[in-house]
Coordinates of C-alpha atoms and ligand atoms in Angstrom, one line a residue:
M190 CA 65.3 60.9 85.9
S191 CA 67.8 63.3 84.5
S192 CA 71.1 61.6 83.8
D193 CA 72.5 61.0 80.4
L194 CA 75.1 58.5 81.6
V195 CA 74.3 56.0 84.4
I196 CA 77.1 53.7 85.7
V197 CA 76.0 50.7 87.7
Y198 CA 78.9 49.3 89.6
H199 CA 78.9 47.5 92.9
R200 CA 81.4 49.9 94.6
Q201 CA 80.6 53.5 95.6
P202 CA 82.7 56.0 93.7
Y203 CA 84.1 57.7 96.8
E204 CA 85.2 56.9 100.4
E205 CA 82.8 57.6 103.2
V206 CA 84.5 59.0 106.3
V207 CA 82.7 60.0 109.5
V208 CA 84.1 63.2 111.0
D209 CA 82.7 64.3 114.4
G210 CA 79.7 62.1 113.9
K211 CA 79.0 63.6 110.4
T212 CA 79.5 61.6 107.2
E213 CA 81.8 63.1 104.6
Y214 CA 82.2 61.8 101.0
R215 CA 85.8 62.0 99.9
E216 CA 87.5 61.3 96.6
N217 CA 89.2 57.9 96.7
K218 CA 92.7 58.3 98.1
S219 CA 94.2 56.2 95.3
P220 CA 93.5 57.4 91.8
N221 CA 94.5 53.9 90.6
G222 CA 91.8 51.6 89.2
I223 CA 88.7 51.6 87.2
V224 CA 86.5 53.9 89.4
P225 CA 88.4 57.1 88.6
T226 CA 88.5 56.2 84.9
L227 CA 84.7 55.8 84.8
K228 CA 84.2 59.0 86.8
S229 CA 86.4 60.9 84.2
F230 CA 83.5 60.5 81.8
F231 CA 81.1 62.3 84.1
G232 CA 82.4 65.7 83.1
K233 CA 81.4 65.0 79.4
V234 CA 77.7 64.8 79.9
E235 CA 75.3 67.3 81.3
N236 CA 74.1 65.0 84.1
A237 CA 75.6 61.7 85.3
A238 CA 74.7 59.2 87.9
W239 CA 76.3 56.2 89.6
V240 CA 74.3 53.3 91.2
A241 CA 75.9 51.2 93.9
W242 CA 74.9 49.3 97.0
K243 CA 75.4 50.2 100.6
E244 CA 74.7 48.0 103.5
A245 CA 71.9 49.2 105.7
A246 CA 70.5 47.7 108.9
T247 CA 66.9 48.6 107.9
P248 CA 66.5 49.5 104.2
S249 CA 63.3 51.3 104.9
D250 CA 65.0 53.6 107.5
P251 CA 63.9 57.2 106.6
G252 CA 67.4 58.4 107.8
F253 CA 69.2 56.5 105.0
D254 CA 70.2 58.9 102.3
R255 CA 69.4 57.0 99.1
V256 CA 70.5 59.6 96.7
V257 CA 73.5 61.9 97.4
E258 CA 74.9 64.7 95.2
I259 CA 78.6 64.6 94.9
E260 CA 80.9 67.3 93.6
D261 CA 84.6 66.5 93.2
S262 CA 87.4 67.1 90.8
F263 CA 85.5 65.0 88.2
G264 CA 82.4 67.3 88.3
R265 CA 79.0 67.0 89.8
Y266 CA 77.2 63.7 89.8
T267 CA 74.4 61.9 91.6
V268 CA 75.0 58.7 93.5
S269 CA 72.0 56.4 94.0
R270 CA 72.7 54.0 96.9
L271 CA 70.7 50.9 97.1
P272 CA 70.1 49.9 100.7
L273 CA 70.7 46.2 101.1
T274 CA 70.6 44.2 104.3
A275 CA 73.6 42.2 105.4
A276 CA 71.5 39.0 104.6
Q277 CA 70.8 40.3 101.1
V278 CA 74.5 41.1 100.5
R279 CA 75.5 37.7 101.7
S280 CA 73.0 35.9 99.6
F281 CA 73.4 37.8 96.3
Y282 CA 77.1 38.6 96.4
H283 CA 79.0 36.2 98.7
I284 CA 76.9 33.1 97.9
T285 CA 75.2 33.3 94.5
S286 CA 77.9 35.3 92.8
K287 CA 81.0 33.9 94.5
E288 CA 80.1 30.3 95.2
A289 CA 78.0 29.5 92.2
F290 CA 78.9 32.0 89.3
W291 CA 82.6 32.6 90.1
P292 CA 83.8 29.0 89.8
I293 CA 81.8 28.4 86.6
L294 CA 83.1 31.7 85.0
H295 CA 86.7 30.5 85.7
G296 CA 86.1 26.8 84.7
F297 CA 86.1 25.2 88.2
K298 CA 83.0 22.9 87.9
E299 CA 84.1 21.0 91.0
K300 CA 83.9 24.2 93.2
Y301 CA 80.4 25.1 92.0
N302 CA 78.1 25.2 95.0
Y303 CA 74.4 25.2 94.1
D304 CA 72.8 24.3 97.5
P305 CA 73.0 27.6 99.4
V306 CA 71.8 29.8 96.4
D307 CA 68.7 31.7 97.0
W308 CA 67.7 32.7 93.4
P309 CA 64.6 34.8 94.4
T310 CA 66.9 37.1 96.4
F311 CA 69.4 37.4 93.5
K312 CA 66.5 38.4 91.3
E313 CA 65.1 40.8 93.8
V314 CA 68.5 42.6 94.3
N315 CA 69.1 42.8 90.5
W316 CA 65.6 44.2 90.1
A317 CA 66.3 46.8 92.7
F318 CA 69.5 47.9 90.9
A319 CA 67.5 48.1 87.6
E320 CA 64.9 50.2 89.3
A321 CA 67.5 52.6 90.7
A322 CA 69.2 52.9 87.3
A323 CA 65.8 53.5 85.6
A324 CA 65.0 56.2 88.1
E325 CA 68.2 58.1 87.3
A326 CA 68.3 57.7 83.5
A327 CA 67.0 60.5 81.3
Q328 CA 65.1 59.7 78.1
G329 CA 67.4 57.8 75.7
A330 CA 70.3 57.8 78.3
S331 CA 73.2 55.4 78.3
V332 CA 73.5 52.9 81.1
W333 CA 76.7 51.0 81.7
V334 CA 76.4 47.9 83.9
H335 CA 79.4 46.0 85.4
D336 CA 80.0 42.4 86.2
Y337 CA 78.3 39.1 86.6
N338 CA 76.7 39.9 90.0
L339 CA 74.3 42.2 88.0
W340 CA 73.6 39.8 85.1
L341 CA 69.9 40.2 85.3
V342 CA 69.9 44.0 85.3
P343 CA 69.9 44.5 81.4
G344 CA 66.8 42.4 81.0
Y345 CA 64.9 44.1 83.8
L346 CA 66.0 47.5 82.7
R347 CA 64.8 46.9 79.1
Q348 CA 61.4 46.0 80.5
M349 CA 61.2 49.1 82.5
R350 CA 62.8 51.5 80.0
P351 CA 62.8 50.4 76.4
D352 CA 64.3 53.8 75.4
L353 CA 67.7 53.3 77.1
R354 CA 71.0 52.3 75.5
I355 CA 72.4 49.5 77.7
S356 CA 75.8 48.1 77.9
F357 CA 77.1 45.3 80.1
Y358 CA 80.8 44.6 80.7
H359 CA 82.3 41.3 82.0
H360 CA 85.5 41.7 84.1
T361 CA 85.8 38.0 84.4
P362 CA 86.3 35.3 81.7
F363 CA 83.2 34.1 80.0
P364 CA 83.1 30.3 79.6
S365 CA 81.8 28.3 76.6
A366 CA 78.4 26.5 76.7
D367 CA 79.9 23.3 78.1
M368 CA 80.9 25.1 81.3
F369 CA 78.3 28.0 81.4
N370 CA 75.4 25.6 81.1
V371 CA 76.2 24.1 84.5
L372 CA 74.2 27.1 85.8
P373 CA 70.5 26.2 86.0
W374 CA 69.6 29.9 85.5
R375 CA 71.4 30.0 82.2
G376 CA 68.3 30.8 80.2
E377 CA 67.4 33.9 82.3
I378 CA 71.0 35.1 82.3
I379 CA 71.5 34.8 78.5
D380 CA 68.1 36.4 77.8
S381 CA 69.0 39.3 80.1
L382 CA 72.3 39.9 78.3
L383 CA 70.6 39.7 74.9
A384 CA 68.4 42.6 76.0
A385 CA 71.5 44.9 76.1
D386 CA 72.8 46.9 73.2
V387 CA 76.4 46.0 73.9
V388 CA 77.9 43.1 75.8
G389 CA 81.6 43.7 76.6
F390 CA 84.5 41.4 77.2
H391 CA 88.2 41.6 77.7
I392 CA 89.3 39.4 74.8
P393 CA 87.9 37.7 71.6
R394 CA 87.8 34.2 73.2
Y395 CA 85.3 35.3 75.8
A396 CA 83.0 36.8 73.1
A397 CA 83.2 33.6 71.1
N398 CA 82.4 31.6 74.3
F399 CA 79.4 33.9 74.9
L400 CA 78.2 33.2 71.4
S401 CA 78.5 29.4 72.1
A402 CA 76.3 29.8 75.2
V403 CA 73.8 31.9 73.3
R404 CA 73.7 29.3 70.4
S405 CA 72.9 26.5 72.9
Q406 CA 69.7 28.3 73.6
H407 CA 68.7 30.2 70.5
D408 CA 69.1 29.9 66.8
V409 CA 70.8 33.2 66.0
G410 CA 71.8 32.2 62.5
N411 CA 75.0 33.4 60.9
V412 CA 76.9 35.8 63.0
P413 CA 79.3 38.4 61.4
R414 CA 83.0 37.9 62.4
A415 CA 86.0 40.2 62.1
A416 CA 89.7 39.5 62.1
V417 CA 91.3 39.8 65.5
P418 CA 93.9 42.7 65.5
A419 CA 97.5 41.5 65.5
D420 CA 98.1 43.1 68.9
L421 CA 95.5 40.8 70.5
I422 CA 97.1 37.6 69.3
A423 CA 100.0 36.0 71.2
E424 CA 101.1 33.3 68.7
G425 CA 100.4 29.8 70.0
S426 CA 99.0 30.9 73.3
A427 CA 96.0 29.2 74.9
L428 CA 93.5 32.1 74.7
S429 CA 94.4 33.6 71.3
D430 CA 91.8 33.5 68.5
R431 CA 92.0 34.6 64.9
T432 CA 88.5 35.9 64.4
V433 CA 85.9 37.3 66.7
P434 CA 82.1 37.5 66.4
T435 CA 81.0 41.1 66.3
E436 CA 77.2 41.1 66.8
I437 CA 74.3 38.8 67.5
T438 CA 70.8 39.4 66.2
H439 CA 68.0 37.9 68.3
N440 CA 64.3 38.6 67.8
G441 CA 65.2 41.6 65.6
H442 CA 67.3 43.2 68.3
V443 CA 71.0 43.7 67.5
V444 CA 73.5 43.1 70.4
Q445 CA 77.1 44.3 69.7
L446 CA 79.9 42.3 71.2
G447 CA 82.5 44.8 72.4
V448 CA 86.0 43.4 72.9
T449 CA 88.4 45.7 74.7
P450 CA 90.9 44.6 77.3
V451 CA 90.9 46.6 80.5
G452 CA 94.2 48.4 80.9
V453 CA 95.9 50.3 83.7
D454 CA 96.5 54.0 84.2
V455 CA 99.9 54.1 82.7
D456 CA 100.4 57.8 83.2
Y457 CA 99.6 57.6 86.9
I458 CA 101.8 54.6 87.5
T459 CA 104.6 56.3 85.5
R460 CA 104.3 59.4 87.6
L461 CA 104.3 57.4 90.8
A462 CA 107.3 55.4 89.6
G463 CA 109.1 58.6 89.1
N464 CA 108.3 60.4 92.4
E465 CA 110.7 60.9 95.3
N466 CA 108.8 58.8 97.8
T467 CA 108.8 55.8 95.6
A468 CA 112.5 56.2 94.8
T469 CA 113.3 56.2 98.5
L470 CA 111.1 53.2 99.1
A471 CA 112.7 51.3 96.2
K472 CA 116.2 52.1 97.4
R473 CA 115.3 50.7 100.9
F474 CA 113.7 47.6 99.4
R475 CA 116.7 47.1 97.1
A476 CA 119.0 47.3 100.1
E477 CA 116.9 44.7 101.9
V478 CA 117.0 42.4 98.9
G479 CA 120.8 42.8 98.6
D480 CA 122.4 40.5 96.0
S481 CA 119.5 38.1 95.9
T482 CA 117.3 37.5 92.9
M483 CA 113.9 38.7 93.8
L484 CA 110.7 37.1 92.5
L485 CA 107.4 38.9 93.1
S486 CA 103.9 37.6 93.0
V487 CA 100.8 39.7 93.8
G488 CA 97.1 38.8 93.7
R489 CA 94.0 38.2 95.7
T490 CA 93.7 35.0 97.8
D491 CA 91.5 33.0 95.4
Y492 CA 91.8 29.6 94.0
T493 CA 91.7 31.0 90.4
K494 CA 95.0 32.9 91.1
G495 CA 97.0 29.7 91.4
G496 CA 99.0 30.8 94.5
A497 CA 99.5 27.3 95.9
D498 CA 100.7 25.9 92.5
Q499 CA 103.2 28.7 92.3
L500 CA 104.6 28.2 95.8
L501 CA 105.0 24.5 94.9
A502 CA 106.9 25.6 91.8
F503 CA 109.2 27.7 93.9
E504 CA 109.8 24.7 96.2
R505 CA 110.7 22.6 93.2
L506 CA 113.1 25.3 92.0
L507 CA 115.0 25.2 95.3
E508 CA 115.1 21.4 95.2
R509 CA 116.2 21.3 91.6
R510 CA 118.8 24.0 91.7
P511 CA 120.7 23.9 95.0
E512 CA 123.0 26.7 93.8
L513 CA 120.0 29.1 94.1
R514 CA 119.4 28.4 97.8
G515 CA 120.2 31.5 99.7
T516 CA 120.3 33.7 96.6
V517 CA 116.7 33.7 95.4
R518 CA 113.7 35.1 97.3
L519 CA 110.0 35.2 96.7
L520 CA 107.7 38.0 97.9
H521 CA 104.2 36.5 97.6
V522 CA 101.5 39.1 98.3
S523 CA 98.2 37.4 98.6
V524 CA 95.4 39.6 99.9
S525 CA 92.0 38.3 100.9
A526 CA 89.3 40.5 99.2
N527 CA 86.8 39.9 101.9
R528 CA 87.4 38.1 105.2
A529 CA 83.7 37.4 105.5
M530 CA 83.9 34.8 102.7
T531 CA 84.7 31.5 104.2
V532 CA 85.3 29.8 100.8
Y533 CA 88.8 31.4 100.8
E534 CA 89.9 30.1 104.3
P535 CA 91.3 26.8 103.0
I536 CA 93.3 28.5 100.4
Q537 CA 94.9 30.9 102.9
R538 CA 95.7 27.9 105.1
E539 CA 97.3 26.1 102.1
L540 CA 99.4 29.1 101.2
E541 CA 100.6 29.4 104.8
E542 CA 101.4 25.7 105.0
I543 CA 103.5 25.6 101.8
A544 CA 105.3 28.9 102.5
G545 CA 106.0 27.6 106.1
R546 CA 107.3 24.3 104.8
I547 CA 109.6 26.0 102.2
N548 CA 111.1 28.3 104.9
G549 CA 111.5 25.4 107.2
R550 CA 113.3 23.3 104.5
F551 CA 115.4 26.0 102.9
G552 CA 115.6 28.9 105.4
S553 CA 117.8 29.9 108.3
F554 CA 117.5 32.3 111.2
T555 CA 118.6 35.1 109.0
F556 CA 117.3 34.1 105.6
Q557 CA 113.8 33.1 104.7
P558 CA 113.2 32.3 101.0
V559 CA 109.5 33.1 101.0
A560 CA 107.8 36.2 102.5
L561 CA 104.0 35.6 102.4
I562 CA 102.2 38.9 103.0
S563 CA 98.5 38.5 103.6
R564 CA 97.6 42.1 104.2
A565 CA 97.2 44.9 101.6
V566 CA 100.4 46.7 100.7
P567 CA 99.9 50.5 100.0
F568 CA 100.0 51.0 96.2
E569 CA 103.0 53.3 96.4
E570 CA 104.9 50.5 98.1
L571 CA 103.7 48.0 95.6
V572 CA 105.1 50.2 92.8
A573 CA 108.4 50.3 94.5
W574 CA 108.4 46.5 94.8
Y575 CA 107.6 46.3 91.1
Q576 CA 110.7 48.4 90.4
V577 CA 112.9 46.2 92.6
A578 CA 111.6 42.7 91.5
D579 CA 113.8 40.9 89.0
V580 CA 110.9 38.7 88.0
A581 CA 107.1 39.3 88.3
W582 CA 105.7 35.8 88.5
I583 CA 102.0 36.0 87.7
T584 CA 100.5 32.5 87.1
P585 CA 96.7 32.4 87.6
L586 CA 94.9 29.3 86.6
A587 CA 92.2 31.5 85.1
D588 CA 91.9 35.3 85.1
G589 CA 89.6 37.6 83.1
M590 CA 92.5 40.0 82.4
N591 CA 95.0 40.5 85.3
L592 CA 96.1 44.0 86.0
V593 CA 99.1 43.2 88.2
C594 CA 101.2 42.2 85.2
K595 CA 100.3 45.5 83.4
E596 CA 101.1 47.5 86.6
Y597 CA 104.5 45.7 86.8
V598 CA 105.4 46.6 83.2
S599 CA 104.2 50.2 83.6
A600 CA 106.3 50.6 86.7
R601 CA 109.5 49.3 84.9
T602 CA 110.4 52.8 83.6
D603 CA 114.0 51.5 83.7
G604 CA 113.2 49.0 80.9
D605 CA 114.5 46.0 82.8
G606 CA 112.7 43.1 84.6
V607 CA 111.1 39.8 83.4
L608 CA 107.4 39.0 83.4
V609 CA 106.4 35.4 83.7
L610 CA 102.7 35.2 82.8
S611 CA 100.1 32.5 82.7
E612 CA 98.7 31.9 79.3
F613 CA 95.3 31.6 81.0
A614 CA 95.2 35.2 82.0
G615 CA 93.4 37.4 79.4
A616 CA 96.4 39.7 79.4
A617 CA 98.4 37.0 77.7
V618 CA 96.9 37.7 74.3
E619 CA 98.4 41.3 74.5
M620 CA 101.6 40.3 76.1
G621 CA 103.2 37.7 73.9
A622 CA 106.6 39.2 74.7
A623 CA 106.3 37.8 78.3
V624 CA 107.5 34.4 79.3
L625 CA 104.2 32.7 78.8
T626 CA 103.6 29.5 80.8
N627 CA 101.0 26.9 81.5
P628 CA 100.3 26.8 85.2
F629 CA 98.7 23.3 84.9
S630 CA 102.0 21.8 83.8
T631 CA 104.8 21.5 86.4
R632 CA 107.3 21.1 83.5
A633 CA 106.1 24.3 81.8
M634 CA 106.2 26.2 85.2
D635 CA 109.7 24.9 85.9
F636 CA 111.0 25.8 82.5
A637 CA 109.5 29.3 82.6
I638 CA 111.0 30.3 86.0
D639 CA 114.4 28.9 85.0
L640 CA 114.3 30.9 81.8
A641 CA 113.3 34.1 83.7
I642 CA 116.0 33.8 86.3
D643 CA 118.7 33.1 83.8
M644 CA 117.6 35.5 81.1
P645 CA 120.5 37.8 79.8
E646 CA 120.0 41.5 80.2
E647 CA 119.7 42.2 76.4
E648 CA 116.8 39.8 76.1
R649 CA 115.1 41.1 79.2
R650 CA 115.2 44.6 77.8
A651 CA 114.1 43.7 74.4
R652 CA 111.0 41.9 75.8
M653 CA 110.3 44.7 78.2
T654 CA 110.3 47.3 75.4
L655 CA 107.6 45.3 73.6
L656 CA 105.6 44.8 76.8
R657 CA 105.7 48.4 77.7
A658 CA 104.5 49.4 74.2
A659 CA 101.6 46.9 74.5
V660 CA 100.5 48.1 77.9
A661 CA 100.7 51.8 77.0
K662 CA 98.7 51.3 73.8
R663 CA 95.6 49.9 75.6
D664 CA 95.4 51.8 78.9
T665 CA 92.4 52.4 81.1
R666 CA 91.3 55.4 79.1
H667 CA 91.5 53.5 75.8
W668 CA 89.2 50.9 77.4
A669 CA 86.6 53.2 78.7
R670 CA 86.6 55.3 75.5
D671 CA 86.2 52.3 73.3
Q672 CA 83.4 50.7 75.3
L673 CA 81.5 54.0 75.8
A674 CA 81.9 54.8 72.1
M675 CA 80.1 51.6 71.3
L676 CA 77.4 52.3 73.8
S677 CA 76.8 55.8 72.5
P678 CA 78.7 56.9 69.4
E679 CA 77.2 60.4 69.3
K680 CA 78.1 61.1 72.9
F681 CA 81.4 59.3 73.2
G682 CA 82.5 58.2 69.7
E683 CA 85.3 59.6 67.7
G684 CA 84.9 63.2 67.0
S685 CA 82.5 63.8 70.0
A686 CA 83.5 66.3 72.6
A687 CA 84.0 63.4 75.0
A688 CA 86.5 61.7 72.8
A689 CA 88.3 64.9 72.1
G690 CA 88.7 65.9 75.7
S691 CA 89.1 62.6 77.5
D692 CA 92.8 62.8 78.1
E693 CA 92.7 66.0 80.1
T694 CA 89.8 64.8 82.2
A695 CA 91.5 61.6 83.2
A696 CA 94.4 63.4 84.5
A697 CA 92.2 65.2 87.0
Ligands
GDG926 C1 88.9 41.4 88.3 C2 89.2 40.2 87.4 C3 90.4 41.8 85.8 C4 96.5 43.4 94.8 N1 97.1 43.3 96.0 C5 97.3 44.6 96.4 C6 96.7 45.5 95.5 N2 96.2 44.7 94.5 C7 95.6 45.3 93.3 C8 96.5 45.2 92.1 C9 95.5 45.3 91.0 C10 94.2 44.7 91.6 O1 94.4 44.7 93.0 C11 94.0 43.3 91.2 O2 93.5 43.3 89.9 P1 93.5 42.0 89.0 O3 93.1 42.4 87.6 O4 94.8 41.3 89.0 O5 92.4 41.0 89.6 P2 90.9 41.0 90.2 O6 90.8 41.8 91.5 O7 90.6 39.6 90.3 O8 89.9 41.8 89.2 C12 90.5 40.5 86.6 C13 89.9 42.9 86.7 O9 88.7 42.6 87.4 C14 89.6 44.2 85.8 O10 88.7 44.0 84.8 O11 91.7 42.1 85.3 O12 90.8 39.4 85.8 O13 89.3 39.0 88.1 O14 95.2 46.6 90.7 O15 97.4 46.3 92.2 N3 96.8 46.8 95.6 C15 97.3 47.3 96.7 N4 97.9 46.5 97.7 C16 97.9 45.1 97.6 O16 98.4 44.4 98.4 N5 97.4 48.6 96.9

C-alpha cells in the first residue's frame, strides 16, 4: 500500500521471456502504443504500480509471483499480477466482455449474446482487480482504470478505499441509453462508473451518450455543458457535437466527464518513418507495387471494422471502372486479436471468400487485385506500407477512435497520400480534412473511393497538411497528460513537475 499512481490495465506492461528456464521481464520491443505512454508517468511519482491479469493454472499456487518489482528505462514500479484461471479469463473477457458488452458498445444489438454470460464470475474478477489496486494504492493515491471489461472496479474500489481518486477511461464508443440499456446489468455498471471521480471518453458524443444512460436511471438535474473546441468538430459529420456535458453530480458526489481523444506517438512514428530500414523496406514495397495505385486497409478482424463491406466496395469499384482493372491493388491487413474467440471465425471466412472471389474475377496468374494478410505485420513494415500506400482506406462501422488512420498520417512525412475515413470512427471528429464516408451507404463508399483515387496532387497535399497538424496536436502524451491532470491536478496538472517534464520521459 505505497503507490501514488496505480494503473489498472488488462495487459502486463512488459514482455515475459523464459531464458534457460528462468523468467525474465523485458521492456516491450515496440515502443508504439498506450502502454509506454502510461509507463512514462511512472517516473513522475515516488512510487507507482500497475495491475494486470496473468493466466495461472492454479491461482493459489504458492510459486506464482503475484507482485513483481520492475526496473526499466521508465523507472522502478510494482506490477501486481492477478492470477486468473483459463475458465475465468474465458468467462469475464471472451464471453461477458466480447459477446455481451462489445456488440452493445458498438451498436450491434443483433450480435448481443446474453445466454453464456456468467455475471457472478464477472463480478468476482472485477472485485479481485479492485482488491489488487486497493492493496497497492497509498492514502489518497490516484487510480486509473481502463476499459469496459473492468466496469465494476470503480464502484468496488470506492467501497474499499473512499480516500482514493479514481478515473475510468473508455477506449470504445459509449452508446446512448436506447442501446446501452439492452444490458440487464446497466444499473450496476452505471452506479460503479458514478463512483469514479473522472469518467473518460474519446469524443464529446460518447460523454453525451453516457449522460443519457445515467439519466435513464437517476435524476441528476441540470448538467453543466461546455462548447466543443473547434478542432473536435468535423462539420456535418455523424459523430460531431456542438456542446459537451462536463460533470454529473449524483448523491452529492461530482463525476467529471473527461473528453480527450487517444492519439499516437507522433515522434516515434516520425523517427521510424525516417530511419534507414524503413526507407529500404518502403523502396522494396514501392518496386513491388510498380505503377499500380495502392489502397491499404489495416485493422483487427472484427465485425465492427467493416472489412467485408469494404471488400465489397472494392469489388464494385472494379466492376464499375473497368479501366482500373490491373492498375489498382488493395492490401487488406486484417489480424485476429485472439484466435481463441470463435465469434470472429465467420468474419474471417467471409473476408477470405470475398477476397478470393475478387481475385478469381479480376486477377490473373501474375496479378491479384487483393492481398488479404491475416497475420500481424511488424510495425516497421506497416510504417513502410503507410508510406507507399496512395490511399489509406479505413472504414469501420463503429470505432471508439481508430489509431490506424492517425498512424498513416504520421507516417506521411512526405505530405502526400489520401485518407478515406468512416465518419463512424471517433477520429473523424478531429480529421475533417479526410475524405469522410458513410460505410452503411454503398453510394457514399463508391463516391469516396473514386474521389480518393482521382484526387489531384495539390488537393491531396492540402488535406494531408491539415491532417498532420490535427494528429500532431493531440498525440499520446497530450492524451495521458490531459486525463491524468483531471485525475490529480496537483500531481499531473499544468505547472506540476509531471507536466513540466513529461516530454523528455516519453522519449525514454
Ligand atoms: C481500441 C478501440 C481505439 C493492426 N494490425 C497490425 C497492427 N495493428 C495495430 C495498429 C494500431 C492498433 O493495432 C489498432 O488500433 P485501433 O485504434 O485501430 O483499434 P483497436 O485495437 O480496436 O483499439 C479503438 C483504441 O482502442 C485506443 O483507445 O482507437 O477504437 O477499438 O496501433 O497499428 N500492428 C502491427 N501489425 C499489424 O498487422 N504491428
